[in-house]
Coordinates of C-alpha atoms in Angstrom, one line a residue:
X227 CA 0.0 0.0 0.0
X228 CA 1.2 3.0 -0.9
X229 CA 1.7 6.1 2.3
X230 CA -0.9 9.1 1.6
X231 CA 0.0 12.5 0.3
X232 CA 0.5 14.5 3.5
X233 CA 0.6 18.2 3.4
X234 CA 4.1 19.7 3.7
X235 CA 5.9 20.0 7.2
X236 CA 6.2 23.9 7.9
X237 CA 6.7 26.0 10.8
X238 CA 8.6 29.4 11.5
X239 CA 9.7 28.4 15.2
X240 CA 12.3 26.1 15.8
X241 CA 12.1 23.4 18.5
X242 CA 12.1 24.9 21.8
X243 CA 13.8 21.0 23.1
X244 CA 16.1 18.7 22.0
X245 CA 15.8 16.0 24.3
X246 CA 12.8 14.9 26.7
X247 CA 14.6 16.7 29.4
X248 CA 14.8 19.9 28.0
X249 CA 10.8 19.5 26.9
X250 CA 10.5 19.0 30.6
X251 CA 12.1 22.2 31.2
X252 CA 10.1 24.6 28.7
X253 CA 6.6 22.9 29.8
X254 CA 7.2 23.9 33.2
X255 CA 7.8 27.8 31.9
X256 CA 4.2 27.5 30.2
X257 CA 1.2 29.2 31.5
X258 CA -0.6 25.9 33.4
X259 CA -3.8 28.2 34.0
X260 CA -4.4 29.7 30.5
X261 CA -5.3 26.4 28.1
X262 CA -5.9 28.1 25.0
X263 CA -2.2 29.8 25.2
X264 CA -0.5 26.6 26.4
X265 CA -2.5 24.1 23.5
X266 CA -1.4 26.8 20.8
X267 CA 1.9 26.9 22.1
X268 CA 2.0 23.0 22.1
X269 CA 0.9 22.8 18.6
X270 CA 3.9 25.5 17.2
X271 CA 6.0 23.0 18.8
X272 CA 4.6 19.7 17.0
X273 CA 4.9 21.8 13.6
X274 CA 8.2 23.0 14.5
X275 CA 8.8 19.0 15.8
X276 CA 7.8 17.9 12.4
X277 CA 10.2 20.1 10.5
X278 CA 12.9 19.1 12.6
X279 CA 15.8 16.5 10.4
X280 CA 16.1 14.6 13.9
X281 CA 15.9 11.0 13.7
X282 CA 12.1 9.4 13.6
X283 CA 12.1 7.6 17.2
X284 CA 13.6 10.9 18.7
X285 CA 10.9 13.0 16.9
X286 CA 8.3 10.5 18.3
X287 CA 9.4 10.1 21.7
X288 CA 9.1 14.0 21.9
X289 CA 5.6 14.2 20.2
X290 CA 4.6 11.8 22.7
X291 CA 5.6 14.1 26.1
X292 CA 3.4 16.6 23.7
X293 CA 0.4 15.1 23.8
X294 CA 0.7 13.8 27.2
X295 CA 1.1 17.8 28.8
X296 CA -2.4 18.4 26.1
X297 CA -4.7 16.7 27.7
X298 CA -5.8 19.0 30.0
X299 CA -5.5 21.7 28.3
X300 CA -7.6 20.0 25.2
X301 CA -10.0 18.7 27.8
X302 CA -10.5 22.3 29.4
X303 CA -11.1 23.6 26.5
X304 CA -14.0 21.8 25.4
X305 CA -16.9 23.5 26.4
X306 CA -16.1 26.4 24.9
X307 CA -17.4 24.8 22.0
X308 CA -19.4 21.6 22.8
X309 CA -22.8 22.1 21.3
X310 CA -22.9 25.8 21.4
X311 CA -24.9 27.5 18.6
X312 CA -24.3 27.8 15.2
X313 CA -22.2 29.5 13.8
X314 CA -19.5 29.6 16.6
X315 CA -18.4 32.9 17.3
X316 CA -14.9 33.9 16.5
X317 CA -13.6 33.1 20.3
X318 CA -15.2 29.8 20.5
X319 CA -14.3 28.8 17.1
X320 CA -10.4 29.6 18.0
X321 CA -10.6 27.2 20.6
X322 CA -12.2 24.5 19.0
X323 CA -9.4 25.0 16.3
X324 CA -7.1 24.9 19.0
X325 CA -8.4 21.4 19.6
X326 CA -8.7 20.0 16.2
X327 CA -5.3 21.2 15.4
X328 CA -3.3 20.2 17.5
X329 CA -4.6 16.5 17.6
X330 CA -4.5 16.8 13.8
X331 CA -0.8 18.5 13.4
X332 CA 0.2 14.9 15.4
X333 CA -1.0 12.6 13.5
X334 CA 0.3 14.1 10.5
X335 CA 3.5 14.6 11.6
X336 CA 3.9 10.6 13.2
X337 CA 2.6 9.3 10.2
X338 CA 5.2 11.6 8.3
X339 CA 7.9 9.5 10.5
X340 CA 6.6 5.7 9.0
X341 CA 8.4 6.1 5.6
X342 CA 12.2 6.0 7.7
X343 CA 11.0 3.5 9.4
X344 CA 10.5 -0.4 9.1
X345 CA 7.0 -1.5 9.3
X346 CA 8.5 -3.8 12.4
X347 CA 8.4 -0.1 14.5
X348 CA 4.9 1.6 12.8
X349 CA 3.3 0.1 16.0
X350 CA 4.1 2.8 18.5
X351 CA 3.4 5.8 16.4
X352 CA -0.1 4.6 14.3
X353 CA -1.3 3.8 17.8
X354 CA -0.3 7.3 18.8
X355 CA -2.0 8.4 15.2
X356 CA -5.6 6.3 15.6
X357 CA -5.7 7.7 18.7
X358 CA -5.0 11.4 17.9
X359 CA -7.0 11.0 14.5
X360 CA -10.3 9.9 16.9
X361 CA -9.7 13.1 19.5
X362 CA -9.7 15.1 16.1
X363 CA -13.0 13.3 14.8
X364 CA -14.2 13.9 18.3
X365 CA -13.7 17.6 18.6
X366 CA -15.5 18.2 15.0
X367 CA -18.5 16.2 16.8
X368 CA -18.7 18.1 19.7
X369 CA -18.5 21.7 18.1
X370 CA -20.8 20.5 15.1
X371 CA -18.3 21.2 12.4
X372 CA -18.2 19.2 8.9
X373 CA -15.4 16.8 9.1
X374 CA -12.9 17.5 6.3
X375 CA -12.1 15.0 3.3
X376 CA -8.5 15.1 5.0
X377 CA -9.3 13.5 8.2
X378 CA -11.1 10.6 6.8
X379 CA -8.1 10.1 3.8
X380 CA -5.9 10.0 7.7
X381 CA -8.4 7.8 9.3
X382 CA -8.3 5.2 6.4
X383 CA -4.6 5.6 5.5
X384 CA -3.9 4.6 9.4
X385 CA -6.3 1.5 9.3
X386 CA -4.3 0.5 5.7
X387 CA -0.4 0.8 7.4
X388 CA -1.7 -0.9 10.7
X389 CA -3.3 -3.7 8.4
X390 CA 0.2 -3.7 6.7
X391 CA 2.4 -3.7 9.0
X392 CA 0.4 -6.8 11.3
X393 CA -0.1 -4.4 14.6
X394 CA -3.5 -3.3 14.1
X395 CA -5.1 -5.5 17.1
X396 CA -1.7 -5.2 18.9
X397 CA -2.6 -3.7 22.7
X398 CA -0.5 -1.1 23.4
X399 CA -0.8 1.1 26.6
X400 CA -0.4 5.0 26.6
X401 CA 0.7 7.3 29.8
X402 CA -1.4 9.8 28.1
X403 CA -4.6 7.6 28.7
X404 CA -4.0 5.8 31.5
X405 CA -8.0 5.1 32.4
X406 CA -8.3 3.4 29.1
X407 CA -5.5 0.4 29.8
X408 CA -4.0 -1.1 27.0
X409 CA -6.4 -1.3 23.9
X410 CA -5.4 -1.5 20.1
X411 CA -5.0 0.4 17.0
X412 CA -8.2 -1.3 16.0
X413 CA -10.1 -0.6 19.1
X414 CA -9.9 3.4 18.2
X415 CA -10.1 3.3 14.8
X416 CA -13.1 1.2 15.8
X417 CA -14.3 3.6 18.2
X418 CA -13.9 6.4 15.7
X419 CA -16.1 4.8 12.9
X420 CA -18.9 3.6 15.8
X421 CA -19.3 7.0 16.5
X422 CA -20.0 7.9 13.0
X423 CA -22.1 5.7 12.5
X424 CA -24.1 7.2 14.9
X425 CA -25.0 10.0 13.1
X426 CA -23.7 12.5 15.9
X427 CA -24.4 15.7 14.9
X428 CA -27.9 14.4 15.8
X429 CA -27.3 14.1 19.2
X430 CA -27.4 16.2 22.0
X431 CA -24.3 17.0 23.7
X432 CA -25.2 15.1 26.6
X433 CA -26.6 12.1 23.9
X434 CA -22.9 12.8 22.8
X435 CA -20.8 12.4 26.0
X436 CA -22.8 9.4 26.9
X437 CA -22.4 7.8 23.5
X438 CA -19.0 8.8 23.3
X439 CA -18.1 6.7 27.1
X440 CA -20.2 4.0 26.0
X441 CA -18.2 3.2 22.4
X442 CA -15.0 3.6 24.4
X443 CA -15.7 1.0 26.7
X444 CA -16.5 -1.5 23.7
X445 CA -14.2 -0.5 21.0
X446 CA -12.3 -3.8 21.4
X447 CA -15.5 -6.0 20.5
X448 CA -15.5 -4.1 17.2
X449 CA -14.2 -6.5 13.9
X450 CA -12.5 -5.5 11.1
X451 CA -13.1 -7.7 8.1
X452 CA -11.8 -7.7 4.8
X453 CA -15.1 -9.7 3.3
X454 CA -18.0 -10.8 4.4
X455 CA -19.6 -14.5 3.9
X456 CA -22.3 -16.5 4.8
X457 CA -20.7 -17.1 8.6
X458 CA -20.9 -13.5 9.8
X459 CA -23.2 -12.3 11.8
X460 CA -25.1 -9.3 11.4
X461 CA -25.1 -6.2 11.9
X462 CA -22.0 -5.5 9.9
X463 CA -21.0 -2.1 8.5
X464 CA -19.9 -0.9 4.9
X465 CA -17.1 1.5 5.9
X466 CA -17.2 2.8 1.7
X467 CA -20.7 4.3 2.6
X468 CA -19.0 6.6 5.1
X469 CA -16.4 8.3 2.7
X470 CA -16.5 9.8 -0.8
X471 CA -14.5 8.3 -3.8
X472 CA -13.6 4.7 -4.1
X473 CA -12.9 2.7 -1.2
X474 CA -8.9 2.1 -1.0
X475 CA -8.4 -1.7 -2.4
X476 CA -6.3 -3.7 0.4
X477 CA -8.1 -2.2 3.5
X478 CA -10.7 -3.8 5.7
X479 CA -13.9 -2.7 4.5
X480 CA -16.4 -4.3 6.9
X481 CA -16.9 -3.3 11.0
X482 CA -18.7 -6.7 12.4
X483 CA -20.5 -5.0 15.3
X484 CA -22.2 -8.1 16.7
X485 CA -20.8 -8.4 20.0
X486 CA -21.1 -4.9 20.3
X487 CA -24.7 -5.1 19.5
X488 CA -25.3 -7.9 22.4
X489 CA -23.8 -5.5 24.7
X490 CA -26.1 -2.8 23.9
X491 CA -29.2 -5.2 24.6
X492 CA -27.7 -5.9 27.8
X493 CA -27.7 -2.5 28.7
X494 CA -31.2 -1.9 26.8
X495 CA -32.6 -5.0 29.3
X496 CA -30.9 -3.7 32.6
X497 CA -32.5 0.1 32.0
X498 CA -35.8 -1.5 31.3
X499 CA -36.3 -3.4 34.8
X500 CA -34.9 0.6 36.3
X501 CA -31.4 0.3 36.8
X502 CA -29.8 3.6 36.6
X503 CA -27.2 4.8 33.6
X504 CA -24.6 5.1 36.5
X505 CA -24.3 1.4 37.7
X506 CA -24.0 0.7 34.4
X507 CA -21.2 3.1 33.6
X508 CA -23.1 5.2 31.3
X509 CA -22.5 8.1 33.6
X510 CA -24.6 10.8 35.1
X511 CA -25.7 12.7 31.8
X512 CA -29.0 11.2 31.0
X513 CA -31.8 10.1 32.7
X514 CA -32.7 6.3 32.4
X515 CA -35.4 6.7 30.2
X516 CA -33.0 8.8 28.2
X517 CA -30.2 6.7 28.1
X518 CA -32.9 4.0 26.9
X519 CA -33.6 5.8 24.0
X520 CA -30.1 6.8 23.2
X521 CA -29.2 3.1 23.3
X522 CA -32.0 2.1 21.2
X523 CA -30.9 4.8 18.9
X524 CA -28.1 3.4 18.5
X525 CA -29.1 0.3 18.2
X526 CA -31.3 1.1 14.7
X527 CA -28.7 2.8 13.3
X528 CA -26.1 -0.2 13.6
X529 CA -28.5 -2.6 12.5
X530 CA -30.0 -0.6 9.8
X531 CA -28.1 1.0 6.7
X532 CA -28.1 4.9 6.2
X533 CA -30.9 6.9 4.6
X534 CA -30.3 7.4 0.8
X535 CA -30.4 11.3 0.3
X536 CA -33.5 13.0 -0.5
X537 CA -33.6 14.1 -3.8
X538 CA -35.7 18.0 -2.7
X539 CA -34.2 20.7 -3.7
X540 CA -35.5 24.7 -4.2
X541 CA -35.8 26.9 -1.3
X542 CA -37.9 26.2 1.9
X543 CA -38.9 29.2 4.3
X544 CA -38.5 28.3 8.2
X545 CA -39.6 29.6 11.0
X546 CA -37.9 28.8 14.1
X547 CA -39.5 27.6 17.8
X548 CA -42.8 27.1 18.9
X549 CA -44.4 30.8 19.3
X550 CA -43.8 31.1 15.4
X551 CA -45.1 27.9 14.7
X552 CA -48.5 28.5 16.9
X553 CA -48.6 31.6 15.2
X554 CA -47.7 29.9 11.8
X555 CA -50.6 27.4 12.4
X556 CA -53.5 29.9 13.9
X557 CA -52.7 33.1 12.7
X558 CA -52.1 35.1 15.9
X559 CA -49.6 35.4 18.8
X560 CA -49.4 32.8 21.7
X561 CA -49.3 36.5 23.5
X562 CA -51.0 39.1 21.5
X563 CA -50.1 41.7 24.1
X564 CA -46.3 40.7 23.5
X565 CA -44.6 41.3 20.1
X566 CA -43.5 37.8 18.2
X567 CA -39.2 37.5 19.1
X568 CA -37.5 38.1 15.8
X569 CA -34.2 37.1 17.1
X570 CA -30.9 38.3 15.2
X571 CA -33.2 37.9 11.9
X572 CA -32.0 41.6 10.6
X573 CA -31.8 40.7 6.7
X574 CA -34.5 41.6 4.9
X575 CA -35.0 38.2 2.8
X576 CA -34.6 36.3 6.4
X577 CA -37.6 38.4 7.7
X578 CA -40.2 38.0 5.0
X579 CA -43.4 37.9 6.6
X580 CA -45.3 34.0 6.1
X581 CA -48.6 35.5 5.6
X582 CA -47.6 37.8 2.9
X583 CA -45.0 40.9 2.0
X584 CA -42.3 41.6 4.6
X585 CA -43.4 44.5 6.6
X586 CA -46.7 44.0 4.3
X587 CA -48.6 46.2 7.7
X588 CA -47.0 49.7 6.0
X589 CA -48.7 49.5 2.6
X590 CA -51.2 51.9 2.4
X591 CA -54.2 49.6 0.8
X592 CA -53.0 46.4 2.8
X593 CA -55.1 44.5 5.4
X594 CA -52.6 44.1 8.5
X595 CA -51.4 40.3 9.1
X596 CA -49.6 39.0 11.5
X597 CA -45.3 39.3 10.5
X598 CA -44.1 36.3 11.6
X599 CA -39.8 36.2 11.1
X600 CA -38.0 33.5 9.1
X601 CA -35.4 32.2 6.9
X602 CA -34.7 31.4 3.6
X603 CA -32.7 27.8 3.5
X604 CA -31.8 25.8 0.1
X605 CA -32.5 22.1 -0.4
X606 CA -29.9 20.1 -1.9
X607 CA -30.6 16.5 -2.5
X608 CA -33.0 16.8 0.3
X609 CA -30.1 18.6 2.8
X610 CA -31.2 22.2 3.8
X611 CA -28.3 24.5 3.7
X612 CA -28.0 28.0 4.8
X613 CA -25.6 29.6 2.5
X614 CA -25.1 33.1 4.0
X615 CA -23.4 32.9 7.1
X616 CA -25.4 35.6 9.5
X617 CA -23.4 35.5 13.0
X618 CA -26.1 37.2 14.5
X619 CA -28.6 34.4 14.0
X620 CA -27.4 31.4 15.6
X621 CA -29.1 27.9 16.2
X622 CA -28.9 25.0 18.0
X623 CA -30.4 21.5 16.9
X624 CA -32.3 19.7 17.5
X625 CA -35.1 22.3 17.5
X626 CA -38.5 23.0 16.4
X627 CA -39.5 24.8 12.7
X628 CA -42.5 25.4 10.6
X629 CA -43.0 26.5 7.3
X630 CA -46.3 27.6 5.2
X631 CA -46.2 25.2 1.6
X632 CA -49.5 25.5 -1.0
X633 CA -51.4 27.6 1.8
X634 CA -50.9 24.4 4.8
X635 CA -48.7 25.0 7.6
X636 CA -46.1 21.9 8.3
X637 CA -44.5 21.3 12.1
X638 CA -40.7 19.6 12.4
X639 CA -37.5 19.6 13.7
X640 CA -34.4 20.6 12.1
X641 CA -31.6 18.0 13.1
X642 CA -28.3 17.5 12.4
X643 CA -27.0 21.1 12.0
X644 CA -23.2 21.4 11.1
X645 CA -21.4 24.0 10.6
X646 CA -18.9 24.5 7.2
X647 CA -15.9 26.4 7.0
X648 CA -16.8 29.2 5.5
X649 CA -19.6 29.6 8.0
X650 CA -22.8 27.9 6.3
X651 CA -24.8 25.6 7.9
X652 CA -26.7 22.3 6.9
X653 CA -28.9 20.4 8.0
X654 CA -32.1 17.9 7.7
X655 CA -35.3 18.5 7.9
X656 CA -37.7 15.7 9.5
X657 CA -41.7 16.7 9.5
X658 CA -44.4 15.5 11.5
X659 CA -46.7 13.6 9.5
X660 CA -49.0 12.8 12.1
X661 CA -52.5 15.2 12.3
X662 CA -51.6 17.8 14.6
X663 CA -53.3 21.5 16.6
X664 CA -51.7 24.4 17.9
X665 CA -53.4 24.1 21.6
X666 CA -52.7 26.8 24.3
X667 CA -51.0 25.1 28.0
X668 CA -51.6 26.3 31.2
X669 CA -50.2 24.6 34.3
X670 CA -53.3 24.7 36.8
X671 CA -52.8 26.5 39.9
X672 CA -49.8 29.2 38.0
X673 CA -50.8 32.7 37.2
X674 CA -48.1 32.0 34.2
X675 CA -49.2 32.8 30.7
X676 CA -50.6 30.4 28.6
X677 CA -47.4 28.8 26.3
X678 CA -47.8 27.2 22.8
X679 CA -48.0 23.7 22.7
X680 CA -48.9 21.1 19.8
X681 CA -51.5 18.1 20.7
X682 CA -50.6 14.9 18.5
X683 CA -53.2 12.3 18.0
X684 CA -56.9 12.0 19.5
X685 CA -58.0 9.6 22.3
X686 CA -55.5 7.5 24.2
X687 CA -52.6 7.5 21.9
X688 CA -52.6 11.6 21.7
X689 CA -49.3 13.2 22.3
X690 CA -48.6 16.8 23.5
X691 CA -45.0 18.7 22.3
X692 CA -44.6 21.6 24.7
X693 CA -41.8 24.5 25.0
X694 CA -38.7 23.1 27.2
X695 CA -38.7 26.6 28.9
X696 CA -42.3 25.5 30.0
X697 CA -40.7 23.8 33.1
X698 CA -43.0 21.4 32.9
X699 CA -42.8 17.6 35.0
X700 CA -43.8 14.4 34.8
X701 CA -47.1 13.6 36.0
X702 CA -47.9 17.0 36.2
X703 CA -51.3 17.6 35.1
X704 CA -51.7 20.4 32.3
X705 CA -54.6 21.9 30.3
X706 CA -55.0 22.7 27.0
X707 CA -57.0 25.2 25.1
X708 CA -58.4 25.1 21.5
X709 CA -60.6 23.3 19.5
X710 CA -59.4 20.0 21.4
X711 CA -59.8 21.6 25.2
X712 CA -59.2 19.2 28.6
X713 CA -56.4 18.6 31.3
X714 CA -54.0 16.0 30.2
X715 CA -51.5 14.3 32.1
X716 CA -47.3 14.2 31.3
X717 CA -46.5 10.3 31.3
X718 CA -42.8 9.7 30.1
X719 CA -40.8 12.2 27.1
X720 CA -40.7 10.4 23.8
X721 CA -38.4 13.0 22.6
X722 CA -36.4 16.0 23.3
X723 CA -35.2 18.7 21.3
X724 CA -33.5 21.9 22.3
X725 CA -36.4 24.4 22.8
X726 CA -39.2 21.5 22.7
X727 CA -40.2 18.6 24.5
X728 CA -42.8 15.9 23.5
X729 CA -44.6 14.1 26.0
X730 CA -46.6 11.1 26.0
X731 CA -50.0 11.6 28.0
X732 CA -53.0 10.3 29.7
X733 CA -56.4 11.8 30.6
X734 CA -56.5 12.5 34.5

């Protein structure tokens, strides 16, 4: 197999070290309590590391005592930029680059050490490579940015040298990791392409974190296969479907996930009889009834292949959370006495008024209507893309929209939001097809105005999707006002998105 193109080695510092001792030295001179400063000063030394004509296990060994005195710093950084909304601002976006970079600028520069190098010693270093190439992966996750061709050319170039070179399900321990014991080149890659799998700009970042713990604690079960036959088990995974362009010939091309699988029923049965995400080491994130659906989500998309792309595409007007879509759906304000919150929409084709001309009130002959703000997204192969980036109108999935299409109003949630370089976002679209009202909720016994809620269904099997700055509780009763008018009572959440919630119910 022939090594990847990698992008030149440049960098206008020289190495601040020359030995481990002297790194030793200079890391102790670095400012402990300022992590962006110290991760950016790191990364000028892995460039200026990478340059350097010093022999490859000497250039390793100190690109290892780099990314050991990182970790904090990376880890500190991560909620500057861990589902914030889109697009980042410029501060947040520095530190997620800060992140990506430096864990990036590593794993080029170790796999620029293989070619002077016998395959006999790739171990160490593609180890050190999966495992910086997944931290990369990660950090794109968690700040909801579009992973670049680049990383997953890396990604597949190290699963191809491992393969080569007979250490890819080698254990090897790192000091830089200790919590995670010894583990293999396999078991990250593995744990990288789980996680994709899982569609993660579609979760949460709690959904994310708890997702994240749970791969890592069964990245070893994971199989790489070369083919499948009629003996393996399902699920297994077409790694080609993740990556554009043909599928390097010579590299595993199948993730058996089988065992992985069992584990996740295990978990799925233990939740079910009420034991609690912590005892089973899924942490402290999600509820149990959360963590049930995460696992189940996870489940379906192991076991199921991924959704063709849609084949929409014009423009589709949106209007974001669930006063504009009560609004959208009856014509007036949840609030008439309050004005409708236009946000940051300040552009004058973002702010074209659903029920006719944008500020359609100031024309002398017309009849005044109700302005109702929105935006004007693109569909691409069914993918809805916001091309102008607008700083000052930033959102965070998943989270609820409406739009007006051959005079019928339409209710859904906008998931999967991403973020492109050059500030555009993207994401899908997923409508409720179910009949649906715009009801009014009041809590009983709360002098709080009414809030706009949405009442699913008739009978038993209705369902109620309410505002998640309601504040509202399970088995709390609620009632509802409009054509349909009663109390209902909140049984369990079937889903939850960033400004909604939807809530299985019963009559009282």
């Amino acid at each position: 197999m022939h090594l990847m193109t990698l992008p030149d080695a440049r960098s206008d510092s020289a190495p601040a070290f020359s030995d481990l001792a002297s790194l030793r030295r200079w890391l102790r001179a670095l400012p402990q309590t300022q992590p962006l400063l110290l991760l950016n000063a790191l990364c000028e030394q892995v460039h200026a590391v990478d340059v350097s004509p010093a022999p490859p296990n000497e250039v390793i060994a100190l690109l290892d005592g780099l990314r050991q005195a990182a970790v904090v710093s990376a880890d500190a950084l991560e909620s500057r930029f861990l589902r914030k909304p889109l697009p980042l601002p410029s501060d947040d976006l520095r530190c997620f680059d800060a992140v990506q970079g430096f864990w990036s600028a590593q794993a080029i520069a170790l796999m620029r050490r293989l070619p002077r190098l016998p395959p006999a010693q790739w171990h160490l270093p593609l180890h050190r490579t999966a495992s910086a190439l997944r931290l990369a992966q990660l950090a794109h996750f968690q700040a909801a940015q579009e992973i670049p061709a680049r990383l997953d050319h890396l990604l597949l170039a190290s699963l191809g040298y491992a393969e080569q070179a007979g250490c890819l399900r080698q254990p090897l321990a790192d000091p830089a990791f200790p919590h995670l014991g010894e583990d293999s080149i396999a078991g990250h890659l593995a744990w990288a392409f789980m996680l994709r799998i899982c569609d993660p700009y579609r979760l949460s970042a709690a959904q994310l974190t708890v997702a994240n713990r749970a791969l890592s604690r069964w990245r070893e079960l994971a199989a790489f296969q070369s083919e499948v036959d009629n003996d393996t088990q399902p699920p297994v995974v077409d790694l080609a479907a993740f990556f554009l362009g043909d599928y390097p010939a010579g590299l595993p091309r199948w993730l058996a996930l089988r065992k992985v699988q069992r584990k996740i029923g295990q978990r799925l049965e233990a939740l079910a009889t009420g034991e609690l995400p912590e005892s089973l080491r899924l942490g402290r994130e999600l509820s149990g009834s959360a963590a049930l659906r995460l696992l189940r989500q996870i489940s379906r998309e192991f076991s199921s292949p991924a959704d063709l792309p849609g084949t929409d595409i014009g423009e589709v007007e949106l209007a974001f959370g669930p006063d504009h879509a009560y609004a959208l759906f009856t014509g007036e304000a949840i609030n008439p006495g309050k004005a409708l919150d236009v946000g940051g929409a300040t552009l004058a084709h973002q702010r074209v008024a659903m029920f006719g001309f944008d500020r359609a009130s100031t024309l002398p002959t017309a009849v005044k209507r109700l302005e109702i703000p929105s935006e004007i997204w693109q569909l691409v192969d069914g993918i809805a893309l916001r091309p102008q980036p607008d700083p000052s109108t930033r959102r965070i999935a998943p989270c609820l929209i409406s739009t007006r299409k051959d005079d019928l109003a339409s209710l859904g949630v906008l998931e999967g939001l991403r973020e492109a370089r050059d500030g555009s976002l993207s994401a899908s679209l997923r409508w409720f097809d179910e009949p649906l009202e715009a009801v009014r909720l009041l809590r009983p016994g709360t002098a709080c105005e009414p809030v706009a809620a949405f009442l699913f269904g008739e009978g038993e099997h209705c369902t109620l999707l309410a505002p998640s700055r309601a504040g509202l509780r399970l088995e709390q009763t609620v009632r509802i006002e409009g054509r349909a008018a009663g109390s209902l009572v909140l049984q369990s959440v079937i889903e939850r998105g960033s400004d909604f919630v939807r809530y299985a119910v019963r009559l009282p």
